[in-house]
Tab-separated table of C-alpha atoms and ligand atoms in Angstrom:
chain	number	residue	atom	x	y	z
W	36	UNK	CA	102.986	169.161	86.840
W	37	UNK	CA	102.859	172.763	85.919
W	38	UNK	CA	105.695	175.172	85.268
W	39	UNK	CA	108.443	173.318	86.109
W	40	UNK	CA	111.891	174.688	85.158
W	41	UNK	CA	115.064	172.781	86.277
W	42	UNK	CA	118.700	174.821	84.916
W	43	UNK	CA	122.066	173.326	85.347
W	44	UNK	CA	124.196	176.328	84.861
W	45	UNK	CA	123.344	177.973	81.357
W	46	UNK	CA	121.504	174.588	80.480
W	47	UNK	CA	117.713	174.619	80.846
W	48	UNK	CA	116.913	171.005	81.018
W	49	UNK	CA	113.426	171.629	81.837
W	50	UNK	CA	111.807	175.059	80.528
W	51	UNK	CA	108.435	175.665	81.411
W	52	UNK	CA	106.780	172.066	81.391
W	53	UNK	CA	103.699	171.623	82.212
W	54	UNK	CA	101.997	167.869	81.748
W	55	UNK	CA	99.377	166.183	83.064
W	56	UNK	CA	99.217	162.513	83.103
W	57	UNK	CA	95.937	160.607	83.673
W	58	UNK	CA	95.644	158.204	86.506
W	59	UNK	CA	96.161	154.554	84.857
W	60	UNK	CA	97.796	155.525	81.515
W	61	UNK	CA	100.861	154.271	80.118
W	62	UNK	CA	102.707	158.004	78.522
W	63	UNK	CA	105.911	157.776	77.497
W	64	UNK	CA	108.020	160.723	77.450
W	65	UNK	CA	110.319	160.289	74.064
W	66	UNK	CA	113.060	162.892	72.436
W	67	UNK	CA	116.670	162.737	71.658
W	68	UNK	CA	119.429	162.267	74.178
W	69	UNK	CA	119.590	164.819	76.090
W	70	UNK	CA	116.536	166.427	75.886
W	71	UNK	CA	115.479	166.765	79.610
W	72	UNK	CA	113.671	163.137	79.849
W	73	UNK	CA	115.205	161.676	82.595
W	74	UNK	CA	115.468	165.233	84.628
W	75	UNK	CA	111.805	164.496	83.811
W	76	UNK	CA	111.692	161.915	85.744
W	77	UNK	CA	113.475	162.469	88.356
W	78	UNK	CA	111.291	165.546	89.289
W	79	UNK	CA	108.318	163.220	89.357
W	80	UNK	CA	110.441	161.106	91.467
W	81	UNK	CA	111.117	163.335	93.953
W	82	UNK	CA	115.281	162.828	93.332
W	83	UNK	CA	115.514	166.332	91.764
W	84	UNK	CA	114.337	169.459	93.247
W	85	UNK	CA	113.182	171.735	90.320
W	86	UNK	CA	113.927	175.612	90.189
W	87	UNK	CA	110.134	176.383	89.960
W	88	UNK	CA	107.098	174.827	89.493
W	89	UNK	CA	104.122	172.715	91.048
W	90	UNK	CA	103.744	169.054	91.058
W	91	UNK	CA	100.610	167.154	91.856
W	92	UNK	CA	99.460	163.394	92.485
W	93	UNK	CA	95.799	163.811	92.480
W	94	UNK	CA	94.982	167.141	94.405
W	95	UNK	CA	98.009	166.756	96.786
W	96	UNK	CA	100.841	169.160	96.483
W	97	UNK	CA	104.190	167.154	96.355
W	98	UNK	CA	106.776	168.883	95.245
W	99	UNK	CA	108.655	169.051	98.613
W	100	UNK	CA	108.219	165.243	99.520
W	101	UNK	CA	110.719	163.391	99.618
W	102	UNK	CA	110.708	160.245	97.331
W	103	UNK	CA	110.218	157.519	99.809
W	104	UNK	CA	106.683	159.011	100.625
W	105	UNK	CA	105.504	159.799	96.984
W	106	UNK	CA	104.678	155.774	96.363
W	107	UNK	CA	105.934	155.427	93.076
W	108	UNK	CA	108.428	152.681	91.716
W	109	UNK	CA	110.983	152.924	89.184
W	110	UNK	CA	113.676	151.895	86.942
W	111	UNK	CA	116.701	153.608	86.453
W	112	UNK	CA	118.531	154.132	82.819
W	113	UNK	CA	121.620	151.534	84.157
W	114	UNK	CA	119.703	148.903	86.397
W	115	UNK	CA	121.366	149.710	89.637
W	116	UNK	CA	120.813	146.336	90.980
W	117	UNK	CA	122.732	145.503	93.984
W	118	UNK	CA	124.937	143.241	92.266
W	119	UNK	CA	126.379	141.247	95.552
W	120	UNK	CA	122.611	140.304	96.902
W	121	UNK	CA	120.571	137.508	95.122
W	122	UNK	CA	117.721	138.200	93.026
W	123	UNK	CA	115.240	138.151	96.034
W	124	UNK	CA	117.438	140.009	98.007
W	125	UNK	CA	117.201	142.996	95.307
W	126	UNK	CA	113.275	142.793	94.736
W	127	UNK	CA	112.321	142.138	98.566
W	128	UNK	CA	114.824	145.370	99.374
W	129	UNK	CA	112.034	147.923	98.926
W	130	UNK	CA	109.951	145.725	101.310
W	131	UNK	CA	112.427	145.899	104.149
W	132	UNK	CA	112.812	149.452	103.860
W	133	UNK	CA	109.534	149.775	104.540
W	134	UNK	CA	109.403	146.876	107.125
W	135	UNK	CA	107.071	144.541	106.006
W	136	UNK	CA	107.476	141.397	107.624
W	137	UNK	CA	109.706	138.515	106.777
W	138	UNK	CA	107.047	135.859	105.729
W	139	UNK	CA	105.190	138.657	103.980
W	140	UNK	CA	108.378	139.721	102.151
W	141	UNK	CA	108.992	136.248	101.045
W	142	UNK	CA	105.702	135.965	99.492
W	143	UNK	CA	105.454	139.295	98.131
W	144	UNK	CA	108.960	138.234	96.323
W	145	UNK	CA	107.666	135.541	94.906
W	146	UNK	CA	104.359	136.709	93.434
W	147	UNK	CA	106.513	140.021	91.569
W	148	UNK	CA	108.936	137.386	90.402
W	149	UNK	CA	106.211	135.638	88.394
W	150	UNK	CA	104.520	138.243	87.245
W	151	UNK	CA	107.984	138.962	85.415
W	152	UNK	CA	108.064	135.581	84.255
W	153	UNK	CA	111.208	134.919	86.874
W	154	UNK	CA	109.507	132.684	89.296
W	155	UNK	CA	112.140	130.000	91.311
W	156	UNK	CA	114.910	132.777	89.749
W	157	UNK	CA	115.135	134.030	93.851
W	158	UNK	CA	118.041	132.964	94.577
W	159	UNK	CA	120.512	133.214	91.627
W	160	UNK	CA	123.161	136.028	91.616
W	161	UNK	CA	122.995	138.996	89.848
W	162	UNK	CA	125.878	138.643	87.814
W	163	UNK	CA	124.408	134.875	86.414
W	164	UNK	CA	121.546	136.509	84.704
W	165	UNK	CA	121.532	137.872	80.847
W	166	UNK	CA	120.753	141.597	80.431
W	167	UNK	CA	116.888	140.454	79.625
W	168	UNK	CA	116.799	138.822	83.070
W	169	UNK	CA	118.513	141.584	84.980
W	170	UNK	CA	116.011	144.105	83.223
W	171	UNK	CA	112.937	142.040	84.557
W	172	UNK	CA	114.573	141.881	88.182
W	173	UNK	CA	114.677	145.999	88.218
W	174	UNK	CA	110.808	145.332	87.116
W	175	UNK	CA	110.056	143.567	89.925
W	176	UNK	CA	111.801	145.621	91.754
W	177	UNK	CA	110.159	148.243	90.816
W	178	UNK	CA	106.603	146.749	91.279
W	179	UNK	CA	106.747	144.633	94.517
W	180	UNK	CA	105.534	147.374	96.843
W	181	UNK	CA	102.707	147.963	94.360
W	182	UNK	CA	103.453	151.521	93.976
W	183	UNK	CA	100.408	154.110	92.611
W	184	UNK	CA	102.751	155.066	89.911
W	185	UNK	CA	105.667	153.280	88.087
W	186	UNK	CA	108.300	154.902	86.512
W	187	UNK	CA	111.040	153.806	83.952
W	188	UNK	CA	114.129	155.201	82.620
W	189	UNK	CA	115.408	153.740	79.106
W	190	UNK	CA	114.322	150.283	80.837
W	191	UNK	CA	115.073	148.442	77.226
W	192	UNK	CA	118.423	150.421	75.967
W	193	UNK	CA	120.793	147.369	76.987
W	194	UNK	CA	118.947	145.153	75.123
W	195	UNK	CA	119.543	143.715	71.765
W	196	UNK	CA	116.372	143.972	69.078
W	197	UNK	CA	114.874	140.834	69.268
W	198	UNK	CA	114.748	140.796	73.131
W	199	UNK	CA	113.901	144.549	73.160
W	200	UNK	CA	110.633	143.762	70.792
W	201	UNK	CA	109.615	140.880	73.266
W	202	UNK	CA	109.801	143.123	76.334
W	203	UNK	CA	107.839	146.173	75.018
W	204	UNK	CA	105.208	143.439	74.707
W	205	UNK	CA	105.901	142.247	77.870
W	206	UNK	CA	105.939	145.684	79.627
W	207	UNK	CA	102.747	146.320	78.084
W	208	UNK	CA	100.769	143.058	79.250
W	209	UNK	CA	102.247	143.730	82.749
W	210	UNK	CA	100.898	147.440	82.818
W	211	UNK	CA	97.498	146.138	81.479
W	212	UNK	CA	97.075	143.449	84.364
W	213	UNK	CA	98.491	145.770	87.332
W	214	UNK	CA	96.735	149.274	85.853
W	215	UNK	CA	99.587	151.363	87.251
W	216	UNK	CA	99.926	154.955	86.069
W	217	UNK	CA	103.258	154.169	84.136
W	218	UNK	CA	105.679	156.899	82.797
W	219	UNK	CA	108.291	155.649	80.381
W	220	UNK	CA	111.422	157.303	78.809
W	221	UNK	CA	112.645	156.175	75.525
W	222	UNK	CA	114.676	157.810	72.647
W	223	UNK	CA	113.547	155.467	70.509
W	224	UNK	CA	109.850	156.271	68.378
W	225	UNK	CA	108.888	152.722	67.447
W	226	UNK	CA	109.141	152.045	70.878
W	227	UNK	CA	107.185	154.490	71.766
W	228	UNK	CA	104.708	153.938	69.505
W	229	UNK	CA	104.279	150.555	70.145
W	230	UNK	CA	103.984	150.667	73.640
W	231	UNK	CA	102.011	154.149	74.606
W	232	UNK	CA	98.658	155.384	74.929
W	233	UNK	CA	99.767	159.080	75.007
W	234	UNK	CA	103.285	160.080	73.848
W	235	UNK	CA	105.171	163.290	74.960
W	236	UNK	CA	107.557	164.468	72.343
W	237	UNK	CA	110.716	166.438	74.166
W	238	UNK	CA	113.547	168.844	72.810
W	239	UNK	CA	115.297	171.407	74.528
W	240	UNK	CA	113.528	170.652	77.974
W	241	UNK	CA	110.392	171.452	76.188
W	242	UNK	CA	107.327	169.390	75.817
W	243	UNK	CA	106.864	169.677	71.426
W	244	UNK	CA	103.691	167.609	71.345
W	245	UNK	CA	101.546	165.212	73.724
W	246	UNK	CA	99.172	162.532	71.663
W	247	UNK	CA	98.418	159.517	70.967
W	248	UNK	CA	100.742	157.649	68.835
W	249	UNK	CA	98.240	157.637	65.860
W	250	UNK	CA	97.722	161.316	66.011
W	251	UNK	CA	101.474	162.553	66.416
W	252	UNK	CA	102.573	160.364	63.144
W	253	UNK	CA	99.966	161.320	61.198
W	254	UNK	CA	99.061	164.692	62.057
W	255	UNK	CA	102.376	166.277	63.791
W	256	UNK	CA	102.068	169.570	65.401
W	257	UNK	CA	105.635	170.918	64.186
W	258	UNK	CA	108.498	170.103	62.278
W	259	UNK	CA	110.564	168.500	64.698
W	260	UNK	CA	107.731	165.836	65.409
W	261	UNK	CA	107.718	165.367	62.173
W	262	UNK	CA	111.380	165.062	61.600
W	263	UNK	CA	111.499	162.446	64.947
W	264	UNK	CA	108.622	160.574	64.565
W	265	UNK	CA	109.068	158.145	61.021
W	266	UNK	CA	110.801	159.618	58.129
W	267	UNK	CA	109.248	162.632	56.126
W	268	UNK	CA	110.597	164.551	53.497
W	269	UNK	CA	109.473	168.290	52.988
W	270	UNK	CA	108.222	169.960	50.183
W	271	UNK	CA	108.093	173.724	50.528
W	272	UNK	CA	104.484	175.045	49.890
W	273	UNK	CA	103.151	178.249	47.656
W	274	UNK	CA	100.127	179.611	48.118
W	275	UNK	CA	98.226	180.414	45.138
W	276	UNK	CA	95.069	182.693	44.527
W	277	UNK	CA	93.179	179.421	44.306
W	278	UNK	CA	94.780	177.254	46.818
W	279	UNK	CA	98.282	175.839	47.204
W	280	UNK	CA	100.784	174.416	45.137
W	281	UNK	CA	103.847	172.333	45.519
W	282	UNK	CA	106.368	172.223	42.650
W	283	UNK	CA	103.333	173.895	40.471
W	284	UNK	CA	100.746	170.894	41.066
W	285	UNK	CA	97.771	172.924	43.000
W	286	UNK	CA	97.595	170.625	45.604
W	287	UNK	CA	93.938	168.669	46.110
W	288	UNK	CA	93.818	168.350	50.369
W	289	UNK	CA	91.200	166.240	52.323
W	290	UNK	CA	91.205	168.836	55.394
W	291	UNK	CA	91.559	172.445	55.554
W	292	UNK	CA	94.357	174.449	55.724
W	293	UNK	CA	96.404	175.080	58.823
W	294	UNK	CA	96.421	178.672	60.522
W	295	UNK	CA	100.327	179.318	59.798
W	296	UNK	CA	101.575	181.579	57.366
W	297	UNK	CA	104.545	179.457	56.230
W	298	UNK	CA	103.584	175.826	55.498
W	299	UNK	CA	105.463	172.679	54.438
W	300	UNK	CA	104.468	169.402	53.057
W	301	UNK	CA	105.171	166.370	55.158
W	302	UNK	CA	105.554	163.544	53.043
W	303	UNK	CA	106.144	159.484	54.842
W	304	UNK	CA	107.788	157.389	52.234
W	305	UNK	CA	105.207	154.917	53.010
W	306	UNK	CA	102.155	157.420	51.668
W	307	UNK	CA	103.400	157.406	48.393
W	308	UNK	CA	102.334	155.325	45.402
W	309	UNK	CA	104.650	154.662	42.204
W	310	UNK	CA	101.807	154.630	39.701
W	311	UNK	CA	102.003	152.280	36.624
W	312	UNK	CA	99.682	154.102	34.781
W	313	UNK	CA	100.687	158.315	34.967
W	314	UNK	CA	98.768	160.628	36.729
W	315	UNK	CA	96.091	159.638	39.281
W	316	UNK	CA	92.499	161.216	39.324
W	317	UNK	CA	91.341	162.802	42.563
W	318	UNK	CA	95.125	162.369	43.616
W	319	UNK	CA	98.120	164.521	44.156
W	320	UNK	CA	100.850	163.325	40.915
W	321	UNK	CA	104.555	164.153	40.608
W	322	UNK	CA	106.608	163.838	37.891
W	323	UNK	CA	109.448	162.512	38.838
W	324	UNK	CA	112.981	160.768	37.918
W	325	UNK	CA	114.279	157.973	39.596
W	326	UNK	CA	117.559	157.713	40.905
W	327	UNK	CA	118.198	154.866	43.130
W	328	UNK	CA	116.303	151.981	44.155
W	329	UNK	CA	117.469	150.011	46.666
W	330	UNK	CA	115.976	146.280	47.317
W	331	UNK	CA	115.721	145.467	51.155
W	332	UNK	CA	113.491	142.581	51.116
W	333	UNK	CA	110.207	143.346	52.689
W	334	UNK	CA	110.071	146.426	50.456
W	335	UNK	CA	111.518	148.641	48.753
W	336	UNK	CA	113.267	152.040	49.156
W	337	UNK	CA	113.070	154.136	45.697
W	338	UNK	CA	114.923	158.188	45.921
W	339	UNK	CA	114.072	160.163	42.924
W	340	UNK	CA	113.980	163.552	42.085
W	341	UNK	CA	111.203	165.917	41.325
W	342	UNK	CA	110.592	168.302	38.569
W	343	UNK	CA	111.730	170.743	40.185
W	344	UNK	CA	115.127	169.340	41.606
W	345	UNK	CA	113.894	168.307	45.034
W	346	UNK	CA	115.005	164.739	46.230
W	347	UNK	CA	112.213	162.472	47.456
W	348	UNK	CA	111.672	159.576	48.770
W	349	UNK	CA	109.460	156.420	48.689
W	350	UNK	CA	109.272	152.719	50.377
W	351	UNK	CA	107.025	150.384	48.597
W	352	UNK	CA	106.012	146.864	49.742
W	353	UNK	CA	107.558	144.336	47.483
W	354	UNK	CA	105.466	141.437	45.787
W	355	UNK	CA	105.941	138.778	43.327
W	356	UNK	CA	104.573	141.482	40.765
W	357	UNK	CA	106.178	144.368	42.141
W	358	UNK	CA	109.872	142.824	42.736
W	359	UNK	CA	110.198	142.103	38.646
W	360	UNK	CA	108.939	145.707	37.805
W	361	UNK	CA	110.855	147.665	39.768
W	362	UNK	CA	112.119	151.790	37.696
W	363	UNK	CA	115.934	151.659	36.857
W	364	UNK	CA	117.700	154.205	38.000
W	365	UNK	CA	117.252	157.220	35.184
W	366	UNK	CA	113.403	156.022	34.200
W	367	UNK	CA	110.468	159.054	34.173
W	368	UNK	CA	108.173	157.747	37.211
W	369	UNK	CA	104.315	159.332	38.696
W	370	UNK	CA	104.190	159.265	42.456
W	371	UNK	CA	100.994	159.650	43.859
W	372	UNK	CA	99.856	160.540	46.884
W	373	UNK	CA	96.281	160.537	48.024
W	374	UNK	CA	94.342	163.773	49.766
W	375	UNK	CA	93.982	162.033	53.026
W	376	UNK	CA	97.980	161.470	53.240
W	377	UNK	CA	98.525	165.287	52.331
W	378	UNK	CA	99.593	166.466	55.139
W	379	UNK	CA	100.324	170.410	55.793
W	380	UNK	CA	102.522	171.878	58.513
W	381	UNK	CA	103.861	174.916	59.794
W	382	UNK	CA	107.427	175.354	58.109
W	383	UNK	CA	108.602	177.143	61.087
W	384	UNK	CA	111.146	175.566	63.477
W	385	UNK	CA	111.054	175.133	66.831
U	268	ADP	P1	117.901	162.885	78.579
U	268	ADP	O1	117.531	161.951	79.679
U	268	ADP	O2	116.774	163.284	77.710
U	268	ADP	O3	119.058	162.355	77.766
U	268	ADP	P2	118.747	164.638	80.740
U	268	ADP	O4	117.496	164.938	81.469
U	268	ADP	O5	119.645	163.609	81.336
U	268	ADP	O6	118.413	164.258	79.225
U	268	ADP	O7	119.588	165.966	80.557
U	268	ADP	C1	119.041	167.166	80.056
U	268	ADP	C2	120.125	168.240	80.045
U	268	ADP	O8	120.492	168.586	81.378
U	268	ADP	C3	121.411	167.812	79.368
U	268	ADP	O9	121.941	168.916	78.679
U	268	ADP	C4	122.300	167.400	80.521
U	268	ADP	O10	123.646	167.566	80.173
U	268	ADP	C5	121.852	168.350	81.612
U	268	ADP	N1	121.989	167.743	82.955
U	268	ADP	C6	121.253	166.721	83.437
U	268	ADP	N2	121.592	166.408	84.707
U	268	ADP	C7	122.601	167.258	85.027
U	268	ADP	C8	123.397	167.451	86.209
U	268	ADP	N3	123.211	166.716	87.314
U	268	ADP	N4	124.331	168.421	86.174
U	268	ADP	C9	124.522	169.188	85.072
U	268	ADP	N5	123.802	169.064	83.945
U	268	ADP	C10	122.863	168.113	83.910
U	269	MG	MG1	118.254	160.021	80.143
C-alpha cells in the first residue's frame, strides 16, 4: 500500500502509510492501543475505505473491491463466531457463501479442523469450547477457503500466558505448512518477536520502523522503538573533540556514528555486565552505586545509580555463584558494557 491516510474527525488513524508486504511472509504490525493497527487492517481488508491512497495485491489495483473479492481470510480482535451454529457450521460458513458444494464443504471442514488440531470438534457448540478452542475455530475459519492472504486481529489477547505461548507456536507451524502471506496485529513485542519475520512498529497512524525482529531490538531506528521494543534506559550523549562521552567515559563503539546531531545511548538491562573485578579493558565501565536489587528467580534485576546521578538499570542471570554474591544495596559496583552492545540513537522524538 502506498499513501494511505484514513481520519476520523481530527484523529488521523492512518497518516501517510506506505508498506509493502512480500508474498508468503508472516509481518506483524505491532504498537500501542490505539495506534491505527486494526484501521490497518481493515484497509487491507477491504472493510474500510481510506481517505487517500493506493493498495495493491500483486500488480492489481484494489482499493475499490469490495472484500468478498480480495481472497483474503481473517480474524477479528473479538472472535465473532456465530455463537448459535456448531463449530462446522461457523468454519464451513465462508464455503456456502461462496457455494461450494455440500459434500465438498463437509470435507473441506474437516481437513481446516485438523489442521487446527480440532478434528471430530464439528459438531460441538460454540459456547462448550474454552477461549483456546474458540480462537482455533476463528482460525479455521479463517483458512478453509484457502485464502492468498490471511489476516489477524489481536487473535491471542483473550488468552491467558501459558495458552497464548502455545498458540504463537502454533500459529507459526500453521503459517509455515500453508505459506500464506499472513498479517498479524499485536500490542504485545514478545509476541511479535517470537512469531514474525518482518515487524512493523506503529504510533500515531505512522509506520516508526519495519525489520526483522533481530534488527529492530538491537539496532532501533528511533526512540520510541526503542522505548517499545524490550526495556532500555538512556544515557544522554556529549560529543567530544575526540569522540563521544557519556557521564565523562569517552565512549569505545564497535560501529560508526549515526548521522543525527543529538544522540542518546540505548542501554538493554540484559547488555550489561556487573564486573567483579573494576574496570574492563576494551569495554565501556561505569562507576556506579547500587541501590536495589531485586531477586526474581531466573535472574536478577539490580537499579543503581551512576556517577553522575542517572538511574540505571541491569538484569543478570542468576547462578549458584552469582545468587550468594549478589551488591547490597549502598555497595560501589563497575558495569560494563561491551562495544558491540553500544548502541547510539537519535535523541530526537518522534
Ligand atoms: P489499534 O487497533 O491500534 O488499537 P485503531 O486502528 O482501532 O487502533 O484506532 C486508531 C485510531 O482511530 C484511534 O484513535 C481510534 O479511536 C480511531 N478510530 C478507529 N476506528 C474509528 C471509528 N470507526 N470511528 C472513529 N474513530 C475511530
Ligand atoms: Mg485494534
Amino acid at each position: 500500500m502506498a499513501g494511505v491516510t484514513k481520519t476520523y474527525g481530527k484523529v488521523h488513524a492512518l497518516d501517510d502509510v506506505s508498506l509493502e508486504v512480500k508474498s508468503g511472509e508472516f509481518l506483524t504490525l505491532l504498537g500501542p492501543s490505539g495506534s491505527g493497527k486494526t484501521t490497518l487492517l481493515m484497509v487491507l481488508a477491504g472493510f474500510t475505505r481510506p481517505d487517500c491512497g493506493s493498495l495493491k495485491f500483486g500488480d492489481e489495483e484494489v482499493i475499490r473491491k469490495p472484500p468478498h473479492l480480495r481472497d483474503l481470510g481473517m480474524t477479528f480482535q473479538s472472535y465473532a463466531l456465530f455463537p448459535h451454529m456448531s463449530v462446522a457450521g461457523n468454519v464451513g460458513y465462508p464455503l456456502r457463501l461462496r457455494r461450494v458444494p455440500k459434500a465438498e464443504v463437509a470435507r473441506r471442514v474437516e481437513e481446516a479442523l485438523e489442521t487446527v488440531q480440532l478434528g471430530g470438534f464439528g459438531e460441538r457448540r460454540i459456547d462448550q469450547l474454552s477461549g483456546g478452542q474458540r480462537q482455533r475455530v476463528a482460525v479455521a475459519r479463517a483458512i478453509v477457503f484457502e485464502p492468498r492472504i490471511l489476516l489477524m486481529d489481536e487473535p491471542l489477547s483473550a488468552l491467558d500466558k501459558k495458552l497464548r505461548d502455545q498458540m504463537q507456536i502454533e500459529l507459526r507451524h500453521l503459517h509455515e505448512k500453508l505459506g500464506m502471506t499472513t498479517v498479524y496485529v499485536t500490542h504485545d513485542q514478545r509476541e511479535a518477536l517470537t512469531m514474525s519475520d518482518r515487524i512493523a512498529v506503529v504510533n500515531h497512524g505512522r509506520i516508526m520502523q519495519l525489520a526483522t525482529p533481530r534488527d529492530l531490538y538491537e539496532r532501533p531506528a528511533n526512540r520510541f522503538v526503542a522505548d517499545f521494543i524490550g526495556e532500555s534506559t538512556f544515557l544522554d550523549v556529549t560529543r567530544r573533540s575526540d569522540g563521544v562521552a557519556v557521564e565523562e567515559t569517552p565512549l569505545i563503539l564497535s560501529e560508526p556514528l549515526p548521522e543525527a546531531r543529538d544522540l542518546v545511548m540505548m542501554i538493554r538491562p540484559e547488555r550489561i555486565r556487573l564486573s567483579e573485578t573494576g574496570p574492563q579493558d576494551g569495554a565501556n565501565n561505569f562507576a556506579a552505586t547500587a541501590t536495589e536489587v531485586v531477586y526474581q528467580g531466573d535472574s536478577y534485576l539490580l537499579h543503581a545509580d551512576l556517577a553522575g546521578g542517572k538511574q540505571i538499570a541491569m538484569r543478570g542471570a542468576v547462578t549458584g555463584k552469582s545468587v550468594s554474591s549478589l551488591p547490597a544495596s549502598g555497595d560501589k559496583i563497575t558495569l560494563t558494557i561491551a562495544p558491540e552492545d553500544t548502541v547510539l540513537i537519535d535523541a530526537g522524538e518522534v
